[in-house]
Amino acid sequence: MLTESQILVWLRENELARLEELWILADAVRRAHVGDEVHLRGLVEISNHCIRQCGYCGLRSGNRTLGRYRMTEAEVMDCVAEALRFGYGTVVMQSGEDYGIQTEWLANIIRRIKTETPLAVTLSLGERPIEDLRAWREAGADRYLLRFETSNRELYRLIHPDARGQVSDRVALLRQLRALGYETGSGVMIGIPGQTYASLAHDIDMFRTLDLDMIGVGPYIEHPETPLGRGEWRCPDPEGEPVPNTELMTYKVVALTRIVCPEANIPSTTALATLNRVQGRELGLARGANVIMPNLTPPQYRSQYEIYPAKACIQETSRAFHTDMLARIRAMGREPGRGPGGRIHGSK
Ligand code: 5AD
C-alpha cells in the first residue's frame, strides 16, 4: 500500500526510467483487479446551461460569448439509441448545473432508458438538491459523477464560488449519493494554478478513503473566457514549485490512482487526449485506466460544450471515433467491455 508521502515522492519523480516502474506496476494492478476489458461509456452532454461561476470552466454563467443549448427528450433518446448500436454498456448524461433540467423531465427519460434498454445510466449534473438525486435514483439511475476538483479547501472555494447561499461540500454530497445507492465517482483537475504537490498527493489519498467506484482525472486546461484563464484571480501561492498541468503529470496521477484504488473504474479522459491527440488515450489505458467515454453529443451542440478549448472530440463523428477506438483497444491486446461494467467488489 502506498502512503501519502510515498505518493508525494512519486509525483515529484521525473526520471523516466523510474517512472517506467510506476507504469508497469499500475498496469499489473489494473490487469489483476479489473482485467483487460475497456468499458465504453457513451457521453451525452444534454445541456451547457450553468448557474455556477467556476473560475476555470467555459460553461460558467458569466461566459456570455457561449451559445447555450438544452437537448430535447427525442434528441437524448437518439443518442441513447446510438450507444446501443455501438454496443456500449452505459450512457452518461452530463450538463452544467442547469435547473432548466427539471427533475421529473429527467426522471422520465431515465425510466425510459431503463425500461427500453439494458444500459446503465450515469448522471453528471453538478450539485443538485438531495430530492432531485433521490428522484433520479428511484427512476433507475445507477451512478453519479461529481469531481471534488481539489482537496485544498481554500483553493476550492476560490475557484468554485458558493451558489444559492449554500457552502459547497462535494465530499458530503458524494457520501449522500452513496447512501442513496448510487455508484459514486469523483476526481480532480491536475495543475490548477495554486495547486501544491502535497494537496495533489492528498487528493489521491482521499480517493482511497472515499472508496470511490469511479475516478476521473485530467489536466487543467486554460480557457480564455474565464477569470483563471485570464489570470484575473489570484490563487494561493503554491509555496515552491506549482504542479504542472502536463501530460506526464496526468499519467503519474492515473497510475497512482490505480495503485491506491485497484477496483475503481478509471477513464482515460478527453482532457488527456487533448494534450496528446495521437497517443493520449492509449497511454492512459496502458498506465492504469480501463474506461473510455466516447462522445455521442450531436455535432451541432458539441462545440458549444466548451468546458475548455480545443477539446479532442470536436472534429470526428461518433462512428469514426468508435471504429478507430475499437481497433486501438484490440491493437493493445485489450478488449471492449461487455455489459454495464459496474464496479466489481473484492476482485482480489
Ligand atoms: N480544464 C480541464 N478540466 C476542466 N473541467 C472543467 N473545466 C476544465 C478546464 N478548464 C473539468 C472539471 C469538471 C469536469 C466535468 O470537467 O473537473 O468536473
Short mmCIF file of C-alpha atoms and ligand atoms in Angstrom, two decimals:
data_model
loop_
_atom_site.label_atom_id
_atom_site.label_comp_id
_atom_site.label_asym_id
_atom_site.label_seq_id
_atom_site.Cartn_x
_atom_site.Cartn_y
_atom_site.Cartn_z
CA MET A 1 0.00 0.00 0.00
CA LEU A 2 1.26 3.47 -0.85
CA THR A 3 1.28 6.08 1.90
CA GLU A 4 0.51 9.71 1.18
CA SER A 5 4.21 10.57 1.49
CA GLN A 6 5.14 7.82 -0.98
CA ILE A 7 2.52 9.19 -3.36
CA LEU A 8 4.18 12.60 -2.99
CA VAL A 9 7.60 11.15 -3.83
CA TRP A 10 6.20 9.58 -6.99
CA LEU A 11 4.53 12.85 -8.04
CA ARG A 12 7.94 14.54 -7.84
CA GLU A 13 9.73 11.76 -9.73
CA ASN A 14 10.87 12.88 -13.15
CA GLU A 15 13.33 10.21 -14.15
CA LEU A 16 11.71 8.31 -16.99
CA ALA A 17 13.41 5.02 -16.14
CA ARG A 18 11.94 5.09 -12.63
CA LEU A 19 8.56 6.17 -13.93
CA GLU A 20 8.63 3.13 -16.20
CA GLU A 21 8.39 1.05 -12.99
CA LEU A 22 5.33 3.03 -11.96
CA TRP A 23 3.62 2.42 -15.32
CA ILE A 24 4.37 -1.30 -15.13
CA LEU A 25 3.07 -1.59 -11.59
CA ALA A 26 -0.11 0.35 -12.39
CA ASP A 27 -0.75 -1.78 -15.47
CA ALA A 28 -0.25 -5.00 -13.47
CA VAL A 29 -2.66 -3.82 -10.76
CA ARG A 30 -5.21 -2.86 -13.42
CA ARG A 31 -4.96 -6.25 -15.06
CA ALA A 32 -5.20 -8.19 -11.79
CA HIS A 33 -8.25 -6.31 -10.50
CA VAL A 34 -10.32 -5.12 -13.44
CA GLY A 35 -8.92 -7.25 -16.27
CA ASP A 36 -8.36 -6.44 -19.93
CA GLU A 37 -11.80 -5.10 -20.71
CA VAL A 38 -12.06 -1.44 -21.66
CA HIS A 39 -15.56 -0.24 -20.81
CA LEU A 40 -17.09 2.25 -23.22
CA ARG A 41 -19.47 4.83 -21.78
CA GLY A 42 -21.40 6.90 -24.28
CA LEU A 43 -21.27 10.54 -23.18
CA VAL A 44 -24.27 12.75 -23.93
CA GLU A 45 -23.82 16.40 -22.99
CA ILE A 46 -27.50 17.19 -22.54
CA SER A 47 -27.22 20.91 -21.68
CA ASN A 48 -24.49 23.53 -21.43
CA HIS A 49 -26.52 25.94 -19.27
CA CYS A 50 -24.97 26.51 -15.86
CA ILE A 51 -25.79 28.72 -12.89
CA ARG A 52 -22.30 28.43 -11.38
CA GLN A 53 -19.32 30.73 -11.73
CA CYS A 54 -16.41 28.32 -11.55
CA GLY A 55 -13.22 30.20 -12.31
CA TYR A 56 -11.84 27.54 -14.64
CA CYS A 57 -14.82 26.35 -16.67
CA GLY A 58 -16.02 27.72 -20.00
CA LEU A 59 -19.65 26.84 -19.17
CA ARG A 60 -19.68 29.32 -16.23
CA SER A 61 -22.76 31.53 -16.36
CA GLY A 62 -20.60 34.65 -16.72
CA ASN A 63 -19.38 33.50 -20.12
CA ARG A 64 -21.69 35.47 -22.41
CA THR A 65 -19.75 34.50 -25.53
CA LEU A 66 -21.08 30.95 -25.39
CA GLY A 67 -24.27 29.94 -27.23
CA ARG A 68 -26.44 27.84 -24.93
CA TYR A 69 -28.47 24.71 -25.70
CA ARG A 70 -30.57 22.12 -23.92
CA MET A 71 -31.37 18.88 -25.74
CA THR A 72 -34.92 17.63 -26.20
CA GLU A 73 -36.08 14.25 -24.97
CA ALA A 74 -36.13 12.96 -28.57
CA GLU A 75 -32.55 14.14 -29.13
CA VAL A 76 -31.38 12.44 -25.93
CA MET A 77 -33.13 9.20 -26.91
CA ASP A 78 -31.46 9.30 -30.35
CA CYS A 79 -28.07 9.41 -28.62
CA VAL A 80 -29.13 6.53 -26.39
CA ALA A 81 -30.03 4.54 -29.50
CA GLU A 82 -26.59 5.25 -30.90
CA ALA A 83 -24.94 3.99 -27.69
CA LEU A 84 -26.91 0.76 -28.15
CA ARG A 85 -25.94 0.42 -31.81
CA PHE A 86 -22.26 0.77 -30.89
CA GLY A 87 -22.63 -1.87 -28.18
CA TYR A 88 -21.86 0.42 -25.26
CA GLY A 89 -22.97 -0.70 -21.79
CA THR A 90 -23.54 2.71 -20.24
CA VAL A 91 -24.88 6.10 -21.17
CA VAL A 92 -23.59 9.12 -19.25
CA MET A 93 -25.79 12.22 -19.20
CA GLN A 94 -23.76 15.28 -18.34
CA SER A 95 -24.56 19.00 -18.12
CA GLY A 96 -23.75 22.22 -16.34
CA GLU A 97 -25.71 22.85 -13.15
CA ASP A 98 -28.91 23.56 -15.01
CA TYR A 99 -32.25 23.83 -13.21
CA GLY A 100 -33.89 24.08 -16.61
CA ILE A 101 -33.36 20.32 -16.47
CA GLN A 102 -36.44 19.62 -14.46
CA THR A 103 -36.44 16.76 -12.02
CA GLU A 104 -39.47 14.95 -13.47
CA TRP A 105 -38.45 15.58 -17.07
CA LEU A 106 -35.16 13.78 -16.49
CA ALA A 107 -36.70 11.09 -14.26
CA ASN A 108 -38.98 10.19 -17.17
CA ILE A 109 -36.03 9.89 -19.56
CA ILE A 110 -34.16 7.71 -17.04
CA ARG A 111 -37.22 5.45 -16.69
CA ARG A 112 -37.46 5.17 -20.46
CA ILE A 113 -33.79 4.21 -20.83
CA LYS A 114 -34.06 1.66 -18.02
CA THR A 115 -37.20 0.05 -19.39
CA GLU A 116 -36.39 0.21 -23.11
CA THR A 117 -32.69 -0.73 -22.98
CA PRO A 118 -30.20 -2.77 -20.91
CA LEU A 119 -27.97 0.30 -20.44
CA ALA A 120 -26.57 1.51 -17.14
CA VAL A 121 -27.34 5.19 -16.55
CA THR A 122 -24.72 7.54 -15.16
CA LEU A 123 -25.52 11.15 -14.26
CA SER A 124 -23.09 14.06 -14.04
CA LEU A 125 -25.23 17.13 -13.47
CA GLY A 126 -23.48 19.05 -10.70
CA GLU A 127 -24.61 19.74 -7.14
CA ARG A 128 -28.35 19.18 -7.31
CA PRO A 129 -30.56 19.09 -4.19
CA ILE A 130 -30.88 15.72 -2.48
CA GLU A 131 -34.57 15.40 -3.51
CA ASP A 132 -33.56 15.52 -7.17
CA LEU A 133 -30.81 12.98 -6.66
CA ARG A 134 -33.28 10.71 -4.85
CA ALA A 135 -35.94 11.04 -7.56
CA TRP A 136 -33.43 10.11 -10.28
CA ARG A 137 -32.13 7.18 -8.27
CA GLU A 138 -35.71 5.96 -7.82
CA ALA A 139 -36.24 6.37 -11.55
CA GLY A 140 -33.38 3.91 -12.05
CA ALA A 141 -30.14 5.91 -12.39
CA ASP A 142 -27.19 3.74 -11.41
CA ARG A 143 -24.22 6.05 -11.00
CA TYR A 144 -23.31 9.67 -10.32
CA LEU A 145 -20.13 11.57 -11.15
CA LEU A 146 -19.12 14.66 -9.19
CA ARG A 147 -15.47 15.67 -9.06
CA PHE A 148 -14.29 17.37 -5.87
CA GLU A 149 -11.68 19.12 -8.10
CA THR A 150 -9.12 19.68 -5.29
CA SER A 151 -8.95 18.74 -1.61
CA ASN A 152 -7.42 22.12 -0.79
CA ARG A 153 -10.42 23.94 0.72
CA GLU A 154 -9.03 27.42 0.25
CA LEU A 155 -8.25 26.80 -3.41
CA TYR A 156 -11.61 25.04 -3.98
CA ARG A 157 -13.62 27.94 -2.56
CA LEU A 158 -11.70 30.41 -4.65
CA ILE A 159 -12.13 28.63 -7.99
CA HIS A 160 -15.64 27.37 -7.25
CA PRO A 161 -17.67 30.14 -5.58
CA ASP A 162 -20.66 29.10 -3.48
CA ALA A 163 -24.07 29.47 -5.09
CA ARG A 164 -27.64 29.76 -3.82
CA GLY A 165 -26.23 30.93 -0.46
CA GLN A 166 -25.00 27.43 0.26
CA VAL A 167 -21.50 26.31 1.09
CA SER A 168 -20.44 23.73 -1.47
CA ASP A 169 -19.33 20.48 0.14
CA ARG A 170 -18.92 17.92 -2.61
CA VAL A 171 -17.40 15.31 -0.31
CA ALA A 172 -20.55 15.39 1.83
CA LEU A 173 -22.67 15.16 -1.33
CA LEU A 174 -20.68 12.13 -2.51
CA ARG A 175 -21.49 10.39 0.77
CA GLN A 176 -25.19 11.18 0.31
CA LEU A 177 -25.09 9.84 -3.23
CA ARG A 178 -23.60 6.61 -1.96
CA ALA A 179 -26.24 6.38 0.78
CA LEU A 180 -28.92 6.69 -1.94
CA GLY A 181 -27.39 3.62 -3.58
CA TYR A 182 -25.54 5.25 -6.46
CA GLU A 183 -22.15 4.02 -7.54
CA THR A 184 -20.19 7.19 -6.96
CA GLY A 185 -17.41 8.76 -8.96
CA SER A 186 -15.22 11.74 -8.36
CA GLY A 187 -11.86 13.15 -9.33
CA VAL A 188 -9.72 16.23 -9.65
CA MET A 189 -8.01 18.51 -12.13
CA ILE A 190 -4.24 18.39 -12.33
CA GLY A 191 -2.20 21.59 -12.40
CA ILE A 192 -4.82 24.12 -11.31
CA PRO A 193 -2.96 27.39 -10.59
CA GLY A 194 -2.13 27.38 -6.89
CA GLN A 195 -2.28 23.59 -6.52
CA THR A 196 0.54 22.13 -4.43
CA TYR A 197 2.18 18.74 -4.77
CA ALA A 198 1.16 18.00 -1.18
CA SER A 199 -2.51 18.74 -1.89
CA LEU A 200 -2.46 16.59 -5.05
CA ALA A 201 -0.97 13.72 -3.02
CA HIS A 202 -3.77 14.26 -0.51
CA ASP A 203 -6.36 14.22 -3.33
CA ILE A 204 -5.16 10.77 -4.37
CA ASP A 205 -5.18 9.54 -0.78
CA MET A 206 -8.76 10.82 -0.50
CA PHE A 207 -9.79 8.68 -3.47
CA ARG A 208 -8.91 5.75 -1.26
CA THR A 209 -10.59 6.98 1.93
CA LEU A 210 -13.76 7.80 0.00
CA ASP A 211 -13.63 4.30 -1.53
CA LEU A 212 -14.78 5.70 -4.87
CA ASP A 213 -16.22 3.40 -7.54
CA MET A 214 -15.10 5.66 -10.41
CA ILE A 215 -12.27 8.20 -10.57
CA GLY A 216 -11.71 10.67 -13.40
CA VAL A 217 -8.66 12.90 -13.51
CA GLY A 218 -7.41 15.23 -16.21
CA PRO A 219 -5.11 18.17 -16.76
CA TYR A 220 -6.42 21.66 -16.11
CA ILE A 221 -6.63 23.44 -19.48
CA GLU A 222 -6.84 27.24 -19.62
CA HIS A 223 -9.99 28.75 -21.05
CA PRO A 224 -9.57 32.37 -22.23
CA GLU A 225 -13.17 33.29 -21.35
CA THR A 226 -12.66 32.51 -17.64
CA PRO A 227 -11.08 34.50 -14.79
CA LEU A 228 -8.50 31.77 -14.13
CA GLY A 229 -7.63 31.53 -17.81
CA ARG A 230 -7.20 35.29 -17.99
CA GLY A 231 -5.10 35.33 -14.81
CA GLU A 232 -7.57 37.65 -13.08
CA TRP A 233 -7.99 35.68 -9.86
CA ARG A 234 -5.04 35.46 -7.52
CA CYS A 235 -4.58 31.90 -6.40
CA PRO A 236 -2.85 30.91 -3.17
CA ASP A 237 0.92 30.74 -3.54
CA PRO A 238 1.81 27.07 -4.01
CA GLU A 239 4.97 27.61 -1.89
CA GLY A 240 7.66 26.48 -4.20
CA GLU A 241 7.03 24.65 -7.42
CA PRO A 242 3.45 24.58 -8.75
CA VAL A 243 2.06 21.30 -10.10
CA PRO A 244 2.42 21.39 -13.90
CA ASN A 245 -0.74 20.72 -15.94
CA THR A 246 1.13 18.35 -18.21
CA GLU A 247 0.58 15.04 -19.89
CA LEU A 248 3.33 13.39 -17.81
CA MET A 249 1.83 14.60 -14.53
CA THR A 250 -1.56 13.24 -15.64
CA TYR A 251 -0.09 9.78 -16.28
CA LYS A 252 1.50 9.82 -12.84
CA VAL A 253 -1.86 10.62 -11.24
CA VAL A 254 -3.70 7.96 -13.30
CA ALA A 255 -1.10 5.33 -12.35
CA LEU A 256 -1.06 6.25 -8.65
CA THR A 257 -4.86 6.31 -8.59
CA ARG A 258 -4.98 2.77 -9.97
CA ILE A 259 -2.48 1.57 -7.36
CA VAL A 260 -4.37 3.10 -4.41
CA CYS A 261 -7.85 2.19 -5.77
CA PRO A 262 -7.33 -1.14 -7.55
CA GLU A 263 -11.03 -1.85 -8.18
CA ALA A 264 -12.09 1.57 -9.43
CA ASN A 265 -13.25 2.26 -12.95
CA ILE A 266 -10.82 4.88 -14.24
CA PRO A 267 -11.27 6.64 -17.60
CA SER A 268 -8.55 7.78 -19.92
CA THR A 269 -10.06 11.25 -20.26
CA THR A 270 -10.75 13.61 -23.15
CA ALA A 271 -8.67 16.31 -21.41
CA LEU A 272 -5.67 13.96 -21.55
CA ALA A 273 -6.36 13.20 -25.24
CA THR A 274 -6.50 16.96 -25.82
CA LEU A 275 -2.83 17.23 -24.73
CA ASN A 276 -1.77 14.28 -26.89
CA ARG A 277 -4.24 13.51 -29.66
CA VAL A 278 -2.16 10.73 -31.16
CA GLN A 279 -1.42 8.60 -28.13
CA GLY A 280 -3.01 10.16 -25.04
CA ARG A 281 -5.96 7.79 -24.76
CA GLU A 282 -3.85 4.66 -25.22
CA LEU A 283 -1.11 5.76 -22.85
CA GLY A 284 -3.78 6.41 -20.22
CA LEU A 285 -5.14 2.89 -20.79
CA ALA A 286 -1.61 1.46 -20.59
CA ARG A 287 -0.89 3.22 -17.28
CA GLY A 288 -3.89 2.31 -15.17
CA ALA A 289 -7.09 3.39 -16.93
CA ASN A 290 -9.82 0.92 -18.06
CA VAL A 291 -12.60 3.15 -19.38
CA ILE A 292 -13.13 5.36 -22.44
CA MET A 293 -16.02 7.82 -22.70
CA PRO A 294 -16.80 8.29 -26.41
CA ASN A 295 -18.71 11.49 -27.07
CA LEU A 296 -22.22 10.94 -28.54
CA THR A 297 -23.40 14.55 -28.31
CA PRO A 298 -24.96 15.65 -31.63
CA PRO A 299 -22.43 17.55 -33.78
CA GLN A 300 -24.38 20.82 -33.73
CA TYR A 301 -24.01 21.02 -29.93
CA ARG A 302 -20.57 19.55 -29.44
CA SER A 303 -18.53 22.70 -29.96
CA GLN A 304 -20.81 24.52 -27.53
CA TYR A 305 -19.96 22.16 -24.67
CA GLU A 306 -16.72 24.03 -24.32
CA ILE A 307 -15.51 23.34 -20.78
CA TYR A 308 -12.01 24.09 -22.11
CA PRO A 309 -10.81 24.99 -25.62
CA ALA A 310 -9.73 22.59 -28.38
CA LYS A 311 -11.41 19.54 -26.82
CA ALA A 312 -10.17 16.39 -28.53
CA CYS A 313 -13.64 15.17 -29.51
CA ILE A 314 -14.84 18.13 -31.59
CA GLN A 315 -13.92 17.03 -35.12
CA GLU A 316 -14.66 13.37 -35.51
CA THR A 317 -18.08 11.76 -35.88
CA SER A 318 -19.25 9.31 -33.23
CA ARG A 319 -18.99 6.45 -35.69
CA ALA A 320 -15.47 7.30 -36.89
CA PHE A 321 -14.30 7.59 -33.29
CA HIS A 322 -15.99 4.33 -32.39
CA THR A 323 -14.42 2.34 -35.23
CA ASP A 324 -10.98 3.80 -34.57
CA MET A 325 -11.21 3.24 -30.82
CA LEU A 326 -12.21 -0.42 -31.17
CA ALA A 327 -9.19 -1.00 -33.41
CA ARG A 328 -6.88 0.73 -30.95
CA ILE A 329 -8.22 -1.25 -28.00
CA ARG A 330 -7.69 -4.53 -29.84
CA ALA A 331 -4.22 -3.48 -31.05
CA MET A 332 -3.26 -3.04 -27.40
CA GLY A 333 -4.28 -6.63 -26.67
CA ARG A 334 -7.30 -5.40 -24.73
CA GLU A 335 -10.97 -5.99 -25.49
CA PRO A 336 -14.10 -3.83 -25.48
CA GLY A 337 -16.11 -4.32 -22.28
CA ARG A 338 -19.36 -6.25 -22.30
CA GLY A 339 -22.34 -5.40 -20.14
CA PRO A 340 -22.79 -2.40 -17.88
CA GLY A 341 -19.27 -2.60 -16.44
CA GLY A 342 -20.03 -1.59 -12.87
CA ARG A 343 -17.58 -1.88 -10.02
CA ILE A 344 -16.80 -5.43 -9.02
CA HIS A 345 -16.04 -5.73 -5.33
CA GLY A 346 -13.36 -7.99 -3.92
CA SER A 347 -11.76 -8.76 -7.26
CA LYS A 348 -8.54 -9.82 -5.50
N1 5AD B 1 -9.74 22.23 -17.81
C1 5AD B 1 -9.81 20.93 -17.50
N2 5AD B 1 -10.88 20.34 -16.95
C2 5AD B 1 -11.94 21.12 -16.71
N3 5AD B 1 -13.13 20.84 -16.16
C3 5AD B 1 -13.87 21.97 -16.14
N4 5AD B 1 -13.17 22.99 -16.65
C4 5AD B 1 -11.96 22.49 -17.00
C5 5AD B 1 -10.79 23.05 -17.58
N5 5AD B 1 -10.71 24.35 -17.88
C6 5AD B 1 -13.47 19.52 -15.63
C7 5AD B 1 -13.88 19.62 -14.17
C8 5AD B 1 -15.32 19.16 -14.18
C9 5AD B 1 -15.35 18.27 -15.39
C10 5AD B 1 -16.71 18.00 -15.95
O1 5AD B 1 -14.55 18.97 -16.33
O2 5AD B 1 -13.08 18.73 -13.40
O3 5AD B 1 -15.69 18.46 -13.01
#
